[in-house]
Amino acid sequence: MAEGPAASDSRGFGRAVRDAFFLLESGAAIVNHGSFGATPRPVLAAAEEWRRRMEAQPDRFMRTELPPAIRAAAEMLGRFIGARGEDLVFVDNATTGVNAVIGSFPLAAGDEVLTTTHVYGAVRNALNRHYRPAGVRIVEAEVPFPVSGEEEILAAVAAGFSPRTRLLIIDHVTSPTALIFPVARLAALARERGVAVLVDGAHAPGMIDLDVPALGVDWYVGNCHKWLMAPKSAGFLWAAPERQAALHPPVISHGYGHGFHAEFDWTGTHDYSPWLAVPAAIEFGAAFGWDIIRRRNHALLLEAVTLINAAWWTAIGGPPALLGTMATIRLPPALAGDGPADFAHARAIRDRLWAEARIEAPVTPFAGALWVRISAHIYNELDDYRRLAAYSPA
Ligand SMILES: Cc1ncc(COP(=O)(O)O)c(C=O)c1O
């Protein structure tokens, strides 16, 4: 990602934006945008307005207003990710999108699915649930961590293919390790071998300037409720045109057999307002400039990494070129303590960060150590990370 302006030059961002637009608790250092996002008031208001329209005349809304409104929102999201609106459908979240794809792509005993050791835990579970009973092998390419650069990622994944590999599932931005994977280059490796590619881009929209069709993949799943700042329950599934007919949502409803849009645009009665508020989220960011947001957040992240590393002297998950607006930094012994590098100990440290210092940051065990993941979005400023750098357990 290109270097942006100095993060200290963040006029109009940080506290000013937080106070004006977000509901986030004051006094806390919330440096975990990555997990669940945070939605600004104007976008919440847009969703509320859609709910008001729904409740004013539920029948009219569900039968006549909702279908074109979903398609209009898909058109606008399509423009944001470089795609045609007709090639994408909304889903409630990335988890649903991934389950739709793997549930629609049956494999036979002996076939292999390739992913990496950085795969999101819920996706690993879904692969086991869908494929293991059929005798499909799930192969996890061991991508080193910390990683030195793209070549190491490419070499690790290339070594994981076999003549039986049918599907490659790769993250665009990894969850436990916050690395941007070279998706287009990885997809090219798969295509050379006739392997289908699903990208889990849960973190990418709003963090990375996207041109989804140019990546050369079969399916791309993304979240709008993370870096795009849409209300929660707004994700999407893009599919190459030739993949759409065989793609079904995990929940089958009236549209079954009537095509891609009919199947996904109605999956039973629920609150569709988060999907319909996606255009408001795109517009909210556009008022600042999405490119300015991405550059400023990336610059702030790098400053934050530098200052935390100056205090801890440990390790950073990857080089700046593989970082977007999240990064992982290894905990120093003073914070990691004597406990094992496991989820229970990680959880205890995370809880203490909040209880003792009102810092919200995920701690994850990975590659035999404990790592903290920091995020940088428009409401963050350097003071948030200074608090983490200065923290010592009571
Ligand atoms: C890589 C990755 N995939 C999938 C998900 C799941 O997203 P959701 O909970 O919105 O389904 C996440 C969430 O953090 C993620 O980081």
Coordinates of N, CA, C and O in Angstrom, one line a residue, residues 105 161-168 187-197 218 243:
F105 N -20.4 -26.2 -3.5 CA -19.3 -26.8 -4.3 C -18.9 -28.1 -3.8 O -17.9 -28.3 -3.0
F161 N -0.2 -27.2 -3.2 CA -1.0 -27.8 -4.3 C -0.6 -29.2 -4.6 O 0.6 -29.6 -4.5
S162 N -1.6 -30.0 -4.9 CA -1.3 -31.4 -5.4 C -2.2 -31.6 -6.6 O -3.1 -30.8 -6.9
P163 N -2.0 -32.7 -7.3 CA -2.9 -33.0 -8.5 C -4.4 -33.1 -8.0 O -5.3 -33.1 -8.8
R164 N -4.6 -33.4 -6.7 CA -6.0 -33.5 -6.2 C -6.6 -32.2 -5.7 O -7.8 -32.2 -5.3
T165 N -5.9 -31.1 -5.7 CA -6.4 -29.8 -5.2 C -7.5 -29.3 -6.1 O -7.3 -29.2 -7.3
R166 N -8.7 -29.1 -5.6 CA -9.8 -28.6 -6.3 C -10.2 -27.2 -6.0 O -10.8 -26.5 -6.8
L167 N -9.9 -26.7 -4.8 CA -10.4 -25.4 -4.3 C -9.3 -24.8 -3.4 O -8.7 -25.5 -2.6
L168 N -9.0 -23.5 -3.7 CA -8.1 -22.7 -2.9 C -8.9 -21.7 -2.1 O -9.7 -20.9 -2.8
A187 N -4.1 -16.4 -6.9 CA -5.2 -16.9 -7.8 C -4.6 -17.4 -9.1 O -5.1 -18.3 -9.7
A188 N -3.6 -16.6 -9.6 CA -2.9 -17.1 -10.8 C -2.3 -18.5 -10.7 O -2.4 -19.3 -11.6
L189 N -1.7 -18.7 -9.5 CA -1.1 -20.1 -9.3 C -2.2 -21.1 -9.3 O -2.0 -22.2 -9.9
A190 N -3.4 -20.8 -8.8 CA -4.5 -21.8 -8.8 C -5.0 -22.0 -10.2 O -5.3 -23.1 -10.6
R191 N -5.2 -20.9 -10.9 CA -5.7 -21.0 -12.3 C -4.9 -21.9 -13.2 O -5.3 -22.7 -13.9
E192 N -3.5 -21.7 -13.0 CA -2.6 -22.5 -13.8 C -2.9 -24.0 -13.6 O -2.5 -24.8 -14.4
R193 N -3.4 -24.3 -12.4 CA -3.6 -25.7 -12.0 C -5.0 -26.1 -12.1 O -5.4 -27.2 -11.7
G194 N -5.9 -25.3 -12.7 CA -7.3 -25.6 -12.8 C -8.0 -25.7 -11.5 O -9.0 -26.4 -11.4
V195 N -7.6 -24.9 -10.5 CA -8.2 -25.0 -9.2 C -9.1 -23.7 -9.0 O -8.7 -22.6 -9.3
A196 N -10.3 -23.9 -8.5 CA -11.2 -22.8 -8.2 C -10.7 -22.0 -7.0 O -10.1 -22.6 -6.1
V197 N -11.0 -20.7 -7.0 CA -10.5 -19.8 -5.9 C -11.7 -19.1 -5.2 O -12.5 -18.4 -5.9
D218 N -12.9 -16.9 -8.5 CA -14.3 -17.4 -8.8 C -15.3 -16.8 -7.9 O -16.4 -16.5 -8.3
R243 N -20.2 -18.9 -12.4 CA -20.3 -19.6 -11.1 C -21.7 -19.4 -10.4 O -22.1 -20.0 -9.4

